[in-house]
Amino acid sequence: MEILSNFFSRWKRWTKLIFFLLFFCLFTGEILADQVSGRVTSSFNPSQGISGVTIQVQSRQYFWQSWSTVATATTNSSGNYSITYTRNNDYSYRVHAEKDNYSISPSNPSLSAGTQTQNFSATVDGVEGFVKDQGGNPISNVQITFQCPTLGQVQYGTTNANGFYSIPVGPGTLGGLLTWHTYAVVVTPSKTGWLFTPSERSLGAFWSSQSLPDFIGERMIPITGTIARGTHAPTNLSGISVTLTGGPSPYSASTNSSGFFLAYVKAGYTYTITPTKPGLTINTGTTGGPVTDSVNIVGLTATPINVTFQGTIAGVDYGTTNIAISGTYADGIGYSNTLTGLT
């Protein structure tokens, strides 16, 4: 009996182990954890990744069925993505990439079991390119304005850390028939403190999607200053026009309520600073020499202009006449004066 009992005890343990192994093999034979990863890059500039592309792993069991999405991801700022998904060997799998106003290839490549790399190339329906400084270094955070005056439509883009921008424009229809590509467009870079060459690029009617030549940026030098309040000057010194001359072209700025102004100028020139506002007398300033770095202008003061009273006293045959003059200064302080000894 003891021998028989030991036999059944061992048989139960082996049965459990065999059942577990069969279940494990069955499970792993049909459902696996697989991975697909890769990068989406520009077809015009293959070194540059395209962000915001939706990547989907799709599956179906039979060829007449529609594809269903089983996992999804979005490319990061470098154009990279990675998706881990659960695979069933009875199904077919493919990877799909899409982004509005981009043509992406290859189209829906199939996925095999295991770990797989799948890269894509994206062609923008619009324009792309680079913004760099005079030394060839990228300039980030430059706003790119893409404008079609005829359609009255504008699209915006921003350069990334590589100085790269990609602006999809899409249909941009007029009356549902004509597109952005039918009309001339203008592409303009802008960033505070920078001067770009060329200042804009124009594309004629029936232009095609393309990578534009580089915009070259030159860093400008900041000139600051604060105009002080002279006697009886207004407390609010906003709206004073400040003109800076002496460079290849005049530059301008305007003061805030405290009299502060900021202007950007080209390096290597000596500038004269001339503030003006009706009703105020303001002295000029100078950088004192060619500017190579930021300069703060001091010694600027605004005072009210002098007023001259002129007229003729009528109806008095002889004697002395006094005239009282009163009013309020620009700073709100009242005044009263009397002109005496007039005959």
Coordinates of C-alpha atoms in Angstrom, one line a residue, residues 15 31 36 90 111 122 165 221 259:
T15 CA 0.7 15.8 -13.7
I31 CA 0.7 34.9 -28.0
V36 CA 8.9 47.4 -33.4
D90 CA -3.0 33.4 -36.0
L111 CA 5.6 43.0 -39.3
A122 CA 8.2 61.7 -44.8
Y165 CA 11.8 73.7 -39.5
I221 CA 23.4 94.2 -30.1
G259 CA 11.0 105.9 -19.7

